[in-house]
């Protein structure tokens, strides 16, 4: 006879332990089944000495049986839990692996369904499944079985890690787990993955300098959107101390014995690698779970099971909690374990621990909805949220805001800084597409999103957006949006679909052929002489266009984000007439040529405009070809400009200071004006920097599309202003991270100057700089010896009338500020004048 229990809990992680401890406290018949010989295998497998965090801090912890949790070392937490589980009288069975769960009761009429399991190789397997009512028979690996009225699945996802997919992934020096960082010495180690696990592994391997490890962390994104703030700060501190190298915007191309080949923003890199540790997340063990009769939200490998508000799956009596439910944080998991036992025991009135926090977020919205109703309202009415469960929505909304906007109210303005994303849950918003005529608008309906350009490209807002009617919007921070797109594949697809749709005028036939691709710096998307006919829209980054003339690559054009290339082959046929390559790492939308031809056939005005642009390009190409011998200097200069743009990163700038050396008389008025406009501290070094074609690029901030300095500012003191300037506010703490992170050397640390007295103080008491005495000289003379240093950089004289002081003070007009597109034009005109 099989034993029978009221509750069978599978998995002894935080959620399973909390559920078991609470069941024991309530006196419920239960059994906790753990397949290993120890409790909480996930935390047990954390690296030795790992500091476990207790986030989110504002969330109340619920756990029965005296099971407590606070931030601390892995070993201390496991020891405490082991003691409390024993004291609570939890019925634990170790080495008890559950291999199958089948209905021991009657079949549910009409519940036969087809389960399609998608495998990693892309194939799929279909089988029929009959769901049953409880109780359930749980078969164990040793052949024994138990019967349970209810089952709690708390098995997590760590046993099913995401694997490397590049050549060489099966080599012996590739691993997916790090048990003891102290076991490795004098190795070149690459850690792949910028989540909490990857960061903690890298920190552990580099903690002791005596080990002699050379540790590099590789993150495919420029940001660490899925990691806790404390981990990110610790990682950046280790980098600044020289203990860890970080490569962002980087992916693994191939793994070789003793080496790794990486695609970086600057191009391909081959580096020594004795060990590669891949920590790229994990996925639910789908085959086992579906075999229990539990349905998933979608066919995506990373999708989670369908669950009710009380954690019950589509198989009646089988509940899912913890990371398998989409909640990865320990406090969430423990709260779920406690709450699900309460629900099973009949307490259906219990509200989740985060209920007061979420209720506060919804207080300003119209209508008398509960938190659960609001979560379902937002999830069902915003397209990018549709793939989330209500449980995932709870965690998501802790980092997001919902707000009512009245008709006509501005949501954000053109050129304003901001990278958050807005989902339209109710009503509509209107985008003012013509800055000269606000009456010309495009309506975005309920369900859509707005603000995705700032999210994806990092550029300032491209249009003013107002509420077209009273509307409810969800504002999603950049971090939350990136985390959402990483964890919910349907959300990423929806963002890609909407941005693609808008880029191609919402023509469905083209959207169906579109695909988003990342192009490394220097790689060509179009090669001269090829026969392809795809179109490429540059979503972020920039491209250069060049052509082989006289056996040499000749630069033709610079193409920024928001432009498209490749249309000439579609319109006139034939082979590609030029090569287009990425100036910096870029994202492009690839569109099928056949679908684009159909669009042109339906829109003759668009075809006529493109033909006119093509005629100009064709004439330029023909002129260069016919005059290549007599204009060899011009041809070489074209190529030189392209190389200069790429080598000096001007392609990622939004505003560059140039000095025409043919006009500059060396008066230094530009530096003096900069100092006088900034309390005596100049942000400009006129003589430093590089020169091309008589145009000098001095050391002055370029106000990058994706500012490197913003990536690691502990007090978040660096911002983008309303006209695109990147500036540092008074909350700067002088840590120097921005100075170290800037690849162009335009930030320096300097003492905060004293406040300059009024002119009246000079007249009466001789205090402060007098007439004709430069502010900079006085400030330097009177600076306090112990004054703190802070970061100093160009802010484009934000808030001062007339624009940048350096440009205004130049007596000959040698100093100008231009965008990268204008830089090209100025360089060409400069050579022409010469």
Coordinates of C-alpha atoms in Angstrom, one line a residue, residues 10-11 13-16 42 101 151-160 282-290 292 294-297 301-307 311 313 318-329 332-333 336 389 391-392 395:
X10 CA 8.6 18.4 -4.6
X11 CA 11.8 20.4 -4.2
X13 CA 14.5 25.2 -2.3
X14 CA 13.3 28.4 -0.5
X15 CA 9.7 27.9 -1.8
X16 CA 9.6 24.2 -0.9
X42 CA 20.1 25.5 -5.7
X101 CA 3.1 12.2 -11.5
X151 CA 1.1 18.5 -5.1
X152 CA 3.3 21.5 -4.8
X153 CA 6.0 21.7 -7.5
X154 CA 8.9 23.8 -6.2
X155 CA 11.6 22.3 -8.4
X156 CA 13.0 25.6 -9.8
X157 CA 14.8 25.8 -13.1
X158 CA 18.5 25.5 -12.3
X159 CA 18.8 21.9 -13.4
X160 CA 18.1 23.0 -17.0
X282 CA 18.0 28.5 -17.2
X283 CA 14.6 27.2 -18.5
X284 CA 11.8 25.1 -16.9
X285 CA 12.1 21.3 -17.3
X286 CA 9.2 21.4 -19.6
X287 CA 9.0 17.7 -20.5
X288 CA 8.5 16.6 -16.9
X289 CA 6.1 19.3 -16.0
X290 CA 3.9 18.8 -19.1
X292 CA 2.1 16.0 -15.1
X294 CA 0.4 21.2 -16.5
X295 CA 0.1 23.6 -19.5
X296 CA 2.5 26.4 -20.4
X297 CA 1.6 29.9 -21.4
X301 CA 11.3 27.4 -24.3
X302 CA 11.5 30.1 -21.6
X303 CA 7.7 30.2 -21.0
X304 CA 6.3 29.5 -17.6
X305 CA 3.3 27.3 -16.6
X306 CA -0.2 28.8 -16.6
X307 CA -1.2 29.5 -13.1
X311 CA -0.7 29.2 -7.8
X313 CA -1.9 25.0 -12.5
X318 CA -1.1 20.7 -8.7
X319 CA 0.4 24.0 -7.6
X320 CA 3.6 25.7 -8.8
X321 CA 5.7 28.0 -6.7
X322 CA 9.1 29.6 -6.7
X323 CA 11.4 30.2 -9.7
X324 CA 9.3 27.7 -11.8
X325 CA 6.3 30.2 -11.4
X326 CA 8.4 33.1 -12.7
X327 CA 9.5 34.5 -9.3
X328 CA 13.3 34.1 -9.0
X329 CA 13.9 36.1 -5.8
X332 CA 9.1 36.0 -3.2
X333 CA 9.6 32.2 -3.3
X336 CA 4.6 31.8 -2.2
X389 CA 1.4 35.5 -15.8
X391 CA 2.3 36.3 -10.7
X392 CA 5.0 37.7 -12.9
X395 CA 6.9 41.4 -9.5

